[in-house]
Structure formats: C-alpha cells, structure tokens
PDB file of C-alpha atoms in Angstrom:
ATOM      1  CA  MET L   1       1.400 -14.287  -9.066  1.00 94.00           C
ATOM      2  CA  ILE L   2       1.952 -10.961  -7.324  1.00 98.00           C
ATOM      3  CA  SER L   3       4.753 -10.748  -4.754  1.00 98.00           C
ATOM      4  CA  VAL L   4       4.609  -8.203  -1.961  1.00 98.00           C
ATOM      5  CA  PHE L   5       7.906  -7.520  -0.200  1.00 98.00           C
ATOM      6  CA  GLY L   6       7.089  -5.373   2.778  1.00 97.00           C
ATOM      7  CA  SER L   7       6.033  -4.730   6.337  1.00 96.00           C
ATOM      8  CA  ALA L   8       3.620  -6.525   8.631  1.00 95.00           C
ATOM      9  CA  ASN L   9       2.432  -4.638  11.715  1.00 94.00           C
ATOM     10  CA  MET L  10      -0.191  -4.971  14.377  1.00 93.00           C
ATOM     11  CA  ASP L  11      -2.279  -1.801  14.262  1.00 89.00           C
ATOM     12  CA  LEU L  12      -3.261  -0.443  17.674  1.00 92.00           C
ATOM     13  CA  VAL L  13      -6.195   1.810  16.818  1.00 90.00           C
ATOM     14  CA  ALA L  14      -7.683   4.427  19.138  1.00 92.00           C
ATOM     15  CA  TYR L  15     -10.886   6.206  18.080  1.00 92.00           C
ATOM     16  CA  VAL L  16     -11.363   9.778  19.316  1.00 94.00           C
ATOM     17  CA  SER L  17     -13.624  12.723  18.613  1.00 93.00           C
ATOM     18  CA  GLN L  18     -10.601  14.901  17.830  1.00 90.00           C
ATOM     19  CA  ALA L  19      -6.917  13.939  17.691  1.00 87.00           C
ATOM     20  CA  PRO L  20      -4.832  15.351  20.560  1.00 89.00           C
ATOM     21  CA  ARG L  21      -2.455  18.245  20.020  1.00 88.00           C
ATOM     22  CA  ARG L  22       1.038  18.257  21.487  1.00 91.00           C
ATOM     23  CA  GLY L  23       0.850  18.093  25.289  1.00 92.00           C
ATOM     24  CA  GLU L  24      -2.884  17.366  25.238  1.00 91.00           C
ATOM     25  CA  THR L  25      -4.667  14.314  26.629  1.00 92.00           C
ATOM     26  CA  VAL L  26      -8.040  13.324  25.197  1.00 91.00           C
ATOM     27  CA  THR L  27     -10.439  10.521  26.020  1.00 93.00           C
ATOM     28  CA  GLY L  28     -11.060   7.973  23.312  1.00 92.00           C
ATOM     29  CA  HIS L  29     -14.334   6.179  22.833  1.00 91.00           C
ATOM     30  CA  ARG L  30     -13.013   2.865  21.450  1.00 91.00           C
ATOM     31  CA  PHE L  31      -9.855   0.806  20.937  1.00 94.00           C
ATOM     32  CA  ARG L  32      -9.066  -2.220  18.783  1.00 88.00           C
ATOM     33  CA  THR L  33      -6.127  -4.199  17.445  1.00 90.00           C
ATOM     34  CA  VAL L  34      -6.088  -4.979  13.708  1.00 86.00           C
ATOM     35  CA  PRO L  35      -3.337  -6.707  11.699  1.00 90.00           C
ATOM     36  CA  GLY L  36      -1.857  -4.221   9.223  1.00 88.00           C
ATOM     37  CA  GLY L  37       1.403  -2.808   7.872  1.00 91.00           C
ATOM     38  CA  LYS L  38       1.638  -1.355   4.375  1.00 92.00           C
ATOM     39  CA  GLY L  39       3.065  -4.541   2.919  1.00 96.00           C
ATOM     40  CA  ALA L  40       0.545  -6.889   4.502  1.00 95.00           C
ATOM     41  CA  ASN L  41      -2.274  -4.473   3.681  1.00 94.00           C
ATOM     42  CA  GLN L  42      -1.354  -4.416   0.000  1.00 96.00           C
ATOM     43  CA  ALA L  43      -1.051  -8.203  -0.065  1.00 97.00           C
ATOM     44  CA  ILE L  44      -4.511  -8.653   1.467  1.00 96.00           C
ATOM     45  CA  ALA L  45      -6.031  -6.003  -0.803  1.00 96.00           C
ATOM     46  CA  ALA L  46      -4.590  -7.694  -3.887  1.00 97.00           C
ATOM     47  CA  ALA L  47      -5.728 -11.157  -2.785  1.00 97.00           C
ATOM     48  CA  ARG L  48      -9.262  -9.980  -2.045  1.00 96.00           C
ATOM     49  CA  ALA L  49      -9.338  -8.192  -5.393  1.00 96.00           C
ATOM     50  CA  GLY L  50      -8.749 -11.527  -7.100  1.00 96.00           C
ATOM     51  CA  GLY L  51      -4.964 -11.811  -7.313  1.00 96.00           C
ATOM     52  CA  GLU L  52      -2.745 -14.772  -6.497  1.00 97.00           C
ATOM     53  CA  VAL L  53      -0.439 -13.226  -3.916  1.00 98.00           C
ATOM     54  CA  THR L  54       2.590 -14.188  -1.853  1.00 98.00           C
ATOM     55  CA  PHE L  55       3.895 -12.099   1.037  1.00 98.00           C
ATOM     56  CA  LEU L  56       7.596 -11.715   1.807  1.00 98.00           C
ATOM     57  CA  GLY L  57       8.494 -10.153   5.171  1.00 97.00           C
ATOM     58  CA  ALA L  58       8.997 -10.785   8.888  1.00 97.00           C
ATOM     59  CA  VAL L  59       7.161 -10.933  12.202  1.00 97.00           C
ATOM     60  CA  GLY L  60       8.536 -11.312  15.718  1.00 97.00           C
ATOM     61  CA  ASP L  61       8.088 -14.073  18.275  1.00 95.00           C
ATOM     62  CA  ASP L  62       5.535 -12.176  20.345  1.00 94.00           C
ATOM     63  CA  GLY L  63       1.793 -12.645  20.747  1.00 91.00           C
ATOM     64  CA  PHE L  64       0.964 -10.595  17.643  1.00 95.00           C
ATOM     65  CA  SER L  65       2.771 -12.788  15.110  1.00 95.00           C
ATOM     66  CA  ALA L  66       0.312 -15.694  14.991  1.00 95.00           C
ATOM     67  CA  GLU L  67      -2.650 -13.377  14.450  1.00 94.00           C
ATOM     68  CA  MET L  68      -0.887 -11.517  11.636  1.00 94.00           C
ATOM     69  CA  ARG L  69       0.038 -14.784   9.909  1.00 96.00           C
ATOM     70  CA  ALA L  70      -3.508 -16.092  10.287  1.00 95.00           C
ATOM     71  CA  THR L  71      -5.009 -12.893   8.876  1.00 94.00           C
ATOM     72  CA  LEU L  72      -2.871 -13.128   5.749  1.00 96.00           C
ATOM     73  CA  THR L  73      -3.687 -16.818   5.320  1.00 96.00           C
ATOM     74  CA  GLU L  74      -7.428 -16.274   5.762  1.00 95.00           C
ATOM     75  CA  ALA L  75      -7.321 -13.617   3.033  1.00 94.00           C
ATOM     76  CA  GLY L  76      -5.740 -16.112   0.648  1.00 96.00           C
ATOM     77  CA  VAL L  77      -2.199 -14.716   0.794  1.00 97.00           C
ATOM     78  CA  GLY L  78       0.697 -17.180   0.616  1.00 97.00           C
ATOM     79  CA  VAL L  79       2.918 -16.898   3.724  1.00 96.00           C
ATOM     80  CA  ARG L  80       5.816 -19.247   3.032  1.00 94.00           C
ATOM     81  CA  GLY L  81       7.997 -16.143   2.749  1.00 96.00           C
ATOM     82  CA  LEU L  82       6.856 -14.704   6.094  1.00 96.00           C
ATOM     83  CA  ARG L  83       9.835 -15.319   8.369  1.00 95.00           C
ATOM     84  CA  GLN L  84       9.800 -15.218  12.174  1.00 96.00           C
ATOM     85  CA  VAL L  85      12.637 -13.497  14.023  1.00 96.00           C
ATOM     86  CA  PRO L  86      13.419 -13.003  17.733  1.00 96.00           C
ATOM     87  CA  GLY L  87      11.920  -9.907  19.341  1.00 96.00           C
ATOM     88  CA  PRO L  88       8.752  -7.873  18.888  1.00 97.00           C
ATOM     89  CA  SER L  89       6.675  -7.636  15.739  1.00 97.00           C
ATOM     90  CA  GLY L  90       6.168  -4.265  14.088  1.00 96.00           C
ATOM     91  CA  ILE L  91       3.346  -2.125  15.443  1.00 93.00           C
ATOM     92  CA  ALA L  92       1.494   0.980  14.296  1.00 88.00           C
ATOM     93  CA  HIS L  93      -0.243   3.278  16.770  1.00 90.00           C
ATOM     94  CA  ILE L  94      -3.172   4.850  14.908  1.00 87.00           C
ATOM     95  CA  VAL L  95      -5.484   7.618  16.054  1.00 91.00           C
ATOM     96  CA  VAL L  96      -8.728   7.916  14.064  1.00 87.00           C
ATOM     97  CA  ASP L  97     -10.947  10.976  14.550  1.00 89.00           C
ATOM     98  CA  ASP L  98     -14.689  11.293  13.994  1.00 87.00           C
ATOM     99  CA  ASP L  99     -14.126  12.731  10.503  1.00 83.00           C
ATOM    100  CA  GLY L 100     -12.324   9.549   9.423  1.00 77.00           C
ATOM    101  CA  GLY L 101      -8.872  11.183   9.386  1.00 82.00           C
ATOM    102  CA  ASN L 102      -5.906   9.459  10.979  1.00 81.00           C
ATOM    103  CA  SER L 103      -2.398   9.957  12.332  1.00 85.00           C
ATOM    104  CA  ILE L 104       0.035   7.062  12.629  1.00 83.00           C
ATOM    105  CA  ILE L 105       3.237   6.195  14.505  1.00 88.00           C
ATOM    106  CA  VAL L 106       5.059   3.108  13.202  1.00 85.00           C
ATOM    107  CA  VAL L 107       7.581   1.139  15.286  1.00 93.00           C
ATOM    108  CA  PRO L 108       9.357  -1.260  12.877  1.00 94.00           C
ATOM    109  CA  GLY L 109      10.144  -4.172  15.196  1.00 96.00           C
ATOM    110  CA  ALA L 110      10.761  -7.313  13.141  1.00 97.00           C
ATOM    111  CA  ASN L 111      10.421  -5.343   9.901  1.00 97.00           C
ATOM    112  CA  GLY L 112      13.661  -3.570  10.747  1.00 96.00           C
ATOM    113  CA  THR L 113      15.555  -6.874  10.636  1.00 96.00           C
ATOM    114  CA  VAL L 114      14.785  -7.396   6.939  1.00 96.00           C
ATOM    115  CA  THR L 115      17.972  -6.183   5.273  1.00 94.00           C
ATOM    116  CA  GLY L 116      17.305  -7.887   1.975  1.00 94.00           C
ATOM    117  CA  PRO L 117      15.415 -10.681   0.212  1.00 96.00           C
ATOM    118  CA  THR L 118      16.375 -14.276   1.020  1.00 95.00           C
ATOM    119  CA  GLY L 119      17.108 -16.836  -1.657  1.00 94.00           C
ATOM    120  CA  GLU L 120      13.507 -18.023  -1.457  1.00 95.00           C
ATOM    121  CA  ASP L 121      12.314 -14.430  -1.736  1.00 96.00           C
ATOM    122  CA  LEU L 122      14.383 -13.923  -4.871  1.00 97.00           C
ATOM    123  CA  ALA L 123      12.908 -17.048  -6.442  1.00 96.00           C
ATOM    124  CA  ALA L 124       9.379 -15.842  -5.650  1.00 97.00           C
ATOM    125  CA  ILE L 125      10.088 -12.413  -7.098  1.00 97.00           C
ATOM    126  CA  ALA L 126      11.570 -13.880 -10.288  1.00 97.00           C
ATOM    127  CA  GLY L 127       8.424 -15.966 -10.811  1.00 96.00           C
ATOM    128  CA  SER L 128       6.030 -13.069 -10.283  1.00 97.00           C
ATOM    129  CA  ARG L 129       4.011 -10.925 -12.675  1.00 97.00           C
ATOM    130  CA  ALA L 130       4.470  -7.906 -10.402  1.00 98.00           C
ATOM    131  CA  LEU L 131       6.352  -6.878  -7.259  1.00 98.00           C
ATOM    132  CA  LEU L 132       4.816  -4.448  -4.774  1.00 98.00           C
ATOM    133  CA  LEU L 133       7.135  -2.399  -2.564  1.00 98.00           C
ATOM    134  CA  GLN L 134       6.699   0.239   0.137  1.00 97.00           C
ATOM    135  CA  LEU L 135       9.172   1.983   2.474  1.00 96.00           C
ATOM    136  CA  GLU L 136       8.460   0.461   5.893  1.00 94.00           C
ATOM    137  CA  LEU L 137      11.411  -1.932   5.487  1.00 96.00           C
ATOM    138  CA  PRO L 138      15.052  -0.770   5.538  1.00 96.00           C
ATOM    139  CA  MET L 139      15.864   1.026   2.288  1.00 97.00           C
ATOM    140  CA  GLU L 140      18.690  -1.355   1.413  1.00 97.00           C
ATOM    141  CA  ALA L 141      16.214  -4.240   1.433  1.00 97.00           C
ATOM    142  CA  VAL L 142      13.737  -2.393  -0.788  1.00 97.00           C
ATOM    143  CA  VAL L 143      16.479  -1.524  -3.269  1.00 98.00           C
ATOM    144  CA  ARG L 144      17.754  -5.102  -3.461  1.00 97.00           C
ATOM    145  CA  ALA L 145      14.259  -6.479  -4.044  1.00 98.00           C
ATOM    146  CA  ALA L 146      13.549  -3.902  -6.751  1.00 98.00           C
ATOM    147  CA  GLN L 147      16.826  -4.646  -8.507  1.00 98.00           C
ATOM    148  CA  ALA L 148      16.117  -8.378  -8.412  1.00 97.00           C
ATOM    149  CA  ALA L 149      12.736  -7.793 -10.032  1.00 98.00           C
ATOM    150  CA  ARG L 150      14.268  -5.601 -12.716  1.00 97.00           C
ATOM    151  CA  VAL L 151      16.828  -8.266 -13.594  1.00 97.00           C
ATOM    152  CA  SER L 152      13.979 -10.773 -14.015  1.00 97.00           C
ATOM    153  CA  GLY L 153      11.847  -8.384 -16.040  1.00 97.00           C
ATOM    154  CA  VAL L 154       9.180  -8.152 -13.336  1.00 98.00           C
ATOM    155  CA  PRO L 155       7.235  -4.844 -13.137  1.00 97.00           C
ATOM    156  CA  VAL L 156       7.824  -2.982  -9.843  1.00 98.00           C
ATOM    157  CA  PHE L 157       5.084  -0.928  -8.163  1.00 98.00           C
ATOM    158  CA  LEU L 158       6.473   1.396  -5.497  1.00 98.00           C
ATOM    159  CA  THR L 159       4.417   3.156  -2.844  1.00 97.00           C
ATOM    160  CA  PRO L 160       6.879   5.826  -1.576  1.00 96.00           C
ATOM    161  CA  ALA L 161       5.566   5.888   1.999  1.00 92.00           C
ATOM    162  CA  PRO L 162       6.575   6.862   4.559  1.00 89.00           C
ATOM    163  CA  ALA L 163       7.949   9.707   2.439  1.00 88.00           C
ATOM    164  CA  GLN L 164      11.753   9.850   2.351  1.00 91.00           C
ATOM    165  CA  PRO L 165      14.554  10.466  -0.160  1.00 91.00           C
ATOM    166  CA  LEU L 166      14.595   7.838  -2.900  1.00 96.00           C
ATOM    167  CA  PRO L 167      18.005   6.605  -4.082  1.00 96.00           C
ATOM    168  CA  ALA L 168      18.687   6.561  -7.802  1.00 96.00           C
ATOM    169  CA  GLU L 169      19.277   2.810  -7.793  1.00 97.00           C
ATOM    170  CA  LEU L 170      15.720   2.282  -6.535  1.00 97.00           C
ATOM    171  CA  LEU L 171      14.100   4.640  -9.029  1.00 97.00           C
ATOM    172  CA  GLU L 172      15.999   2.986 -11.874  1.00 97.00           C
ATOM    173  CA  ALA L 173      14.258  -0.306 -11.040  1.00 98.00           C
ATOM    174  CA  VAL L 174      10.725   1.064 -10.563  1.00 98.00           C
ATOM    175  CA  THR L 175       8.102   0.649 -13.277  1.00 97.00           C
ATOM    176  CA  THR L 176       5.183   2.446 -11.617  1.00 98.00           C
ATOM    177  CA  ILE L 177       5.336   4.811  -8.638  1.00 98.00           C
ATOM    178  CA  VAL L 178       2.103   5.434  -6.705  1.00 98.00           C
ATOM    179  CA  PRO L 179       2.422   8.392  -4.298  1.00 96.00           C
ATOM    180  CA  ASN L 180      -0.306  10.512  -2.823  1.00 93.00           C
ATOM    181  CA  GLU L 181      -0.189  14.240  -3.537  1.00 92.00           C
ATOM    182  CA  HIS L 182       1.938  15.024  -0.470  1.00 92.00           C
ATOM    183  CA  GLU L 183       4.437  12.252  -1.250  1.00 95.00           C
ATOM    184  CA  ALA L 184       4.653  13.371  -4.876  1.00 95.00           C
ATOM    185  CA  ALA L 185       5.506  16.892  -3.720  1.00 94.00           C
ATOM    186  CA  ALA L 186       8.115  15.573  -1.284  1.00 93.00           C
ATOM    187  CA  ILE L 187       9.788  13.516  -4.017  1.00 94.00           C
ATOM    188  CA  THR L 188       9.758  16.163  -6.731  1.00 94.00           C
ATOM    189  CA  GLY L 189       9.920  19.402  -4.758  1.00 93.00           C
ATOM    190  CA  VAL L 190       6.980  20.841  -6.718  1.00 91.00           C
ATOM    191  CA  THR L 191       3.321  21.264  -5.827  1.00 87.00           C
ATOM    192  CA  GLY L 192       0.321  20.689  -8.040  1.00 89.00           C
ATOM    193  CA  ALA L 193      -0.538  17.245  -9.360  1.00 90.00           C
ATOM    194  CA  ASP L 194       0.186  17.942 -13.029  1.00 92.00           C
ATOM    195  CA  GLU L 195       3.516  19.602 -12.274  1.00 94.00           C
ATOM    196  CA  ALA L 196       4.501  16.778  -9.927  1.00 94.00           C
ATOM    197  CA  MET L 197       3.518  14.236 -12.578  1.00 95.00           C
ATOM    198  CA  ASP L 198       5.837  15.873 -15.106  1.00 95.00           C
ATOM    199  CA  ALA L 199       8.680  15.675 -12.585  1.00 96.00           C
ATOM    200  CA  LEU L 200       7.926  12.053 -11.623  1.00 96.00           C
ATOM    201  CA  LEU L 201       8.042  10.943 -15.250  1.00 96.00           C
ATOM    202  CA  GLU L 202      11.612  12.173 -15.428  1.00 96.00           C
ATOM    203  CA  LEU L 203      12.379   9.559 -12.755  1.00 96.00           C
ATOM    204  CA  VAL L 204      10.209   6.536 -13.645  1.00 97.00           C
ATOM    205  CA  PRO L 205       8.297   5.252 -16.714  1.00 97.00           C
ATOM    206  CA  GLU L 206       4.820   5.738 -15.259  1.00 97.00           C
ATOM    207  CA  ALA L 207       3.138   7.175 -12.189  1.00 97.00           C
ATOM    208  CA  VAL L 208      -0.217   7.333 -10.472  1.00 97.00           C
ATOM    209  CA  ILE L 209      -0.822  10.171  -8.013  1.00 96.00           C
ATOM    210  CA  THR L 210      -3.724   9.502  -5.676  1.00 93.00           C
ATOM    211  CA  LEU L 211      -5.623  12.680  -4.845  1.00 89.00           C
ATOM    212  CA  GLY L 212      -8.090  11.579  -2.163  1.00 83.00           C
ATOM    213  CA  SER L 213     -11.504  13.062  -2.820  1.00 79.00           C
ATOM    214  CA  GLU L 214     -10.199  14.428  -6.155  1.00 84.00           C
ATOM    215  CA  GLY L 215      -9.538  10.962  -7.587  1.00 88.00           C
ATOM    216  CA  ALA L 216      -6.303   9.861  -9.245  1.00 92.00           C
ATOM    217  CA  LEU L 217      -3.989  11.110 -11.989  1.00 95.00           C
ATOM    218  CA  TYR L 218      -2.036   8.747 -14.269  1.00 97.00           C
ATOM    219  CA  GLY L 219       0.845   9.596 -16.565  1.00 96.00           C
ATOM    220  CA  SER L 220       3.391   7.732 -18.663  1.00 95.00           C
ATOM    221  CA  ARG L 221       6.500   8.646 -20.619  1.00 94.00           C
ATOM    222  CA  GLU L 222       4.609   7.634 -23.765  1.00 91.00           C
ATOM    223  CA  GLY L 223       2.496  10.733 -23.275  1.00 88.00           C
ATOM    224  CA  GLU L 224      -0.676   9.176 -21.907  1.00 91.00           C
ATOM    225  CA  ARG L 225      -2.403  11.227 -19.183  1.00 93.00           C
ATOM    226  CA  LEU L 226      -5.626  10.171 -17.456  1.00 92.00           C
ATOM    227  CA  ARG L 227      -7.594  11.625 -14.567  1.00 92.00           C
ATOM    228  CA  VAL L 228     -10.168   9.414 -12.869  1.00 90.00           C
ATOM    229  CA  PRO L 229     -12.629  11.014 -10.432  1.00 87.00           C
ATOM    230  CA  ALA L 230     -13.051   9.632  -6.943  1.00 80.00           C
ATOM    231  CA  VAL L 231     -16.129   7.681  -5.960  1.00 80.00           C
ATOM    232  CA  LYS L 232     -18.141   9.908  -3.627  1.00 77.00           C
ATOM    233  CA  VAL L 233     -18.720   8.193  -0.264  1.00 72.00           C
ATOM    234  CA  ASN L 234     -18.987   9.036   3.411  1.00 70.00           C
ATOM    235  CA  ALA L 235     -15.593   8.072   4.851  1.00 66.00           C
ATOM    236  CA  VAL L 236     -15.535   6.338   8.227  1.00 65.00           C
ATOM    237  CA  ASP L 237     -11.827   5.439   8.385  1.00 66.00           C
ATOM    238  CA  THR L 238      -9.243   6.240   5.687  1.00 68.00           C
ATOM    239  CA  THR L 239      -6.587   3.905   7.133  1.00 67.00           C
ATOM    240  CA  ALA L 240      -5.124   1.734   4.335  1.00 78.00           C
ATOM    241  CA  ALA L 241      -7.167   3.338   1.559  1.00 86.00           C
ATOM    242  CA  GLY L 242      -3.959   3.948  -0.383  1.00 90.00           C
ATOM    243  CA  ASP L 243      -2.811   0.362   0.146  1.00 93.00           C
ATOM    244  CA  THR L 244      -6.175  -0.919  -1.037  1.00 94.00           C
ATOM    245  CA  PHE L 245      -5.837   1.225  -4.167  1.00 95.00           C
ATOM    246  CA  VAL L 246      -2.358  -0.121  -4.956  1.00 96.00           C
ATOM    247  CA  GLY L 247      -3.257  -3.754  -4.317  1.00 97.00           C
ATOM    248  CA  ALA L 248      -6.297  -3.536  -6.576  1.00 97.00           C
ATOM    249  CA  LEU L 249      -4.371  -1.595  -9.226  1.00 97.00           C
ATOM    250  CA  ALA L 250      -1.669  -4.271  -9.357  1.00 97.00           C
ATOM    251  CA  VAL L 251      -4.296  -6.968  -9.870  1.00 97.00           C
ATOM    252  CA  ALA L 252      -5.957  -4.977 -12.626  1.00 97.00           C
ATOM    253  CA  ARG L 253      -2.678  -4.358 -14.422  1.00 96.00           C
ATOM    254  CA  THR L 254      -1.510  -7.990 -14.196  1.00 96.00           C
ATOM    255  CA  GLU L 255      -4.868  -8.903 -15.743  1.00 96.00           C
ATOM    256  CA  ARG L 256      -4.102  -6.418 -18.534  1.00 95.00           C
ATOM    257  CA  MET L 257      -7.119  -4.207 -17.918  1.00 95.00           C
ATOM    258  CA  PRO L 258      -6.963  -0.958 -19.918  1.00 95.00           C
ATOM    259  CA  MET L 259      -5.463   1.728 -17.726  1.00 94.00           C
ATOM    260  CA  GLU L 260      -8.632   3.772 -17.361  1.00 94.00           C
ATOM    261  CA  ARG L 261     -10.618   0.749 -16.155  1.00 95.00           C
ATOM    262  CA  ALA L 262      -7.720  -0.323 -13.926  1.00 95.00           C
ATOM    263  CA  LEU L 263      -7.764   3.085 -12.258  1.00 96.00           C
ATOM    264  CA  ARG L 264     -11.532   2.939 -11.810  1.00 94.00           C
ATOM    265  CA  PHE L 265     -11.240  -0.601 -10.394  1.00 96.00           C
ATOM    266  CA  ALA L 266      -8.640   0.591  -7.864  1.00 95.00           C
ATOM    267  CA  SER L 267     -10.615   3.739  -7.018  1.00 93.00           C
ATOM    268  CA  VAL L 268     -13.755   1.756  -6.316  1.00 93.00           C
ATOM    269  CA  ALA L 269     -11.813  -0.652  -4.088  1.00 93.00           C
ATOM    270  CA  ALA L 270     -10.399   2.265  -2.094  1.00 90.00           C
ATOM    271  CA  ALA L 271     -13.821   3.920  -1.835  1.00 88.00           C
ATOM    272  CA  LEU L 272     -15.338   0.738  -0.438  1.00 88.00           C
ATOM    273  CA  SER L 273     -12.527   0.416   2.098  1.00 84.00           C
ATOM    274  CA  VAL L 274     -12.972   3.874   3.637  1.00 77.00           C
ATOM    275  CA  GLN L 275     -16.585   3.079   4.471  1.00 68.00           C
ATOM    276  CA  ARG L 276     -15.400   0.441   6.938  1.00 76.00           C
ATOM    277  CA  GLU L 277     -13.195   0.595  10.009  1.00 68.00           C
ATOM    278  CA  GLY L 278      -9.688  -0.791  10.214  1.00 62.00           C
ATOM    279  CA  ALA L 279      -6.989  -1.643   7.699  1.00 64.00           C
ATOM    280  CA  SER L 280      -7.029  -5.288   6.610  1.00 70.00           C
ATOM    281  CA  THR L 281     -10.615  -5.632   7.840  1.00 71.00           C
ATOM    282  CA  SER L 282     -11.878  -2.913   5.498  1.00 80.00           C
ATOM    283  CA  MET L 283     -10.751  -4.261   2.136  1.00 89.00           C
ATOM    284  CA  PRO L 284     -13.405  -5.374  -0.379  1.00 91.00           C
ATOM    285  CA  THR L 285     -13.660  -8.632  -2.283  1.00 91.00           C
ATOM    286  CA  ARG L 286     -13.495  -8.930  -6.065  1.00 94.00           C
ATOM    287  CA  ARG L 287     -17.259  -9.429  -6.240  1.00 94.00           C
ATOM    288  CA  GLN L 288     -17.891  -6.295  -4.180  1.00 90.00           C
ATOM    289  CA  ILE L 289     -15.569  -4.241  -6.382  1.00 92.00           C
ATOM    290  CA  GLU L 290     -17.137  -5.464  -9.615  1.00 92.00           C
ATOM    291  CA  ASP L 291     -20.684  -4.925  -8.329  1.00 89.00           C
ATOM    292  CA  ALA L 292     -19.831  -1.311  -7.405  1.00 86.00           C
ATOM    293  CA  LEU L 293     -17.864  -0.775 -10.617  1.00 85.00           C
ATOM    294  CA  ASP L 294     -20.640  -1.865 -12.941  1.00 73.00           C
TER     295      ASP L 294
END
C-alpha cells in the first residue's frame, strides 16, 4: 500500500488565451471546477497507475467536500483517513493559457488545519510500502509524518512544492526528493540540473529532478546517474503533470521496477496527462501507460 499524506483542493480553472499581467483584466473562454490538490492528485495518479493507495488529509464542510471524496473513491483511493473539519475546503485558482502553461493560487482552507498525523494516520503510514508527501500542508505536519515513516522503515517521497525552506529534520527522513528544476535551484541555491543534483545528494539519499520537455534526471549517493528523455507530445494543460509523475514513480518503485524503467513509466504517465485538461481528470490508467510505454 502507498500512503499519501497531503492536500485536497477544489481546482477552479479559468482558460484564457493569455494570462493577465498585474492590473490587467482579460476575458476567458471557459471555466470548470475539478477536484485536485497535490496530495489528492498524487493519490489518484498512483491508484490509476496500478497502486493500492490510501489518502490521509482533510476537507471542509462546504459543498466541495463531497465531490472531492467521491473523486478519490471513484479512482480507487481509500478515504478512511480523509477527515472532515468545520469551514471551507482548500481551493486552487488556476489560470491556463492557450499554450498549456498555468499559474496557480492556493488557499489552504481545511488543509491548514492538519497539524500532524492522527493515530489512524500513523498506523496507515507504518503499514505502507511508501509515503508520499508534498508541502501544501503545514510544515510541522509534513515533518511529523516523514519522521513516523522513517521510524517504521517506510520510504518517503517528497515533492518540495510549493518551494520553501526545508528543515533538517524533514530532509533527514526523506528517501527520495522529486523537485522540478526551479524547486531544485531554490533548495540548493545552484542552477543547472547536474550541479543541483550534486547538491541534493548531500541532503538526501536519492533525487529525481523533473525537467519538463527535457525529461528527468536521477541520482543516488551510490553513484548512479540516469537521464531519461521526455516523451514528445503536444501539451494542452500541464496542471498536475508533476503529481502524475510522482504517483506513477512511487508505484513503479514499490513494484521494484529497475530505476530506468520506473523513470520511463513515470515520464509516459506525465506525458499522457498533459494531453488532457484538468488535474485529476487527466491522469492515465495503468493500461494506458503500459500501452504507450511498450
């Protein structure tokens, strides 16, 4: 089982020809609401990629909560650890331009009430083969979950987004960090994927830097270094591509795929997702990934 301790948001997505600059008003050509949040996205991606997944997090008592719970359930994600708290659920306001690029504003809502794992969360984490973490919950909660996994010998995958300073006690518990190139630079203070990889491996045992159209770079303290090219596609919406990559990668690694194939598996999943609109709605199934991979 893979546990995902993280955020659940309702994505409010506006589609525009070009994103507005400061002080500018533009007319959009479409709007939709899609359940998302980095935690929920990774849980759905992992479940669709063939993993047994449980989600640990919180929603509010507003009209969005039932839809978010149903979306997770329909994807095959276990939701016994999805608590409901008074107040609004988390939301993300997303602007998607005609080139498939996006800008996002996240309002934490119920996610901000998660100050740490519950007793049931800790039991789920201890019984897992991997724990997936992101940074849309309060940092103290992320640290406590990571430490609990480390005590139980459970590998921890950290997506360091939104980018922010990472405390030493978190890094000490992380097995694999998966930043994009900008996040890797923010963490290490150096630019260039290879240079950032060297710096990341001083902090954690292994890292994967996603490089968008340039693919992904893997490194480990054992000296292994792999670069996997991206699958060339016409992107429609890049929202949640990184989460799709991480969810699929976690499944591949818990199935003990060789690292090169695991990276290709995750890259194909991400490439399929960017050809579709939305976050949770864009993620491919295991059959779709394998068909494209082979």
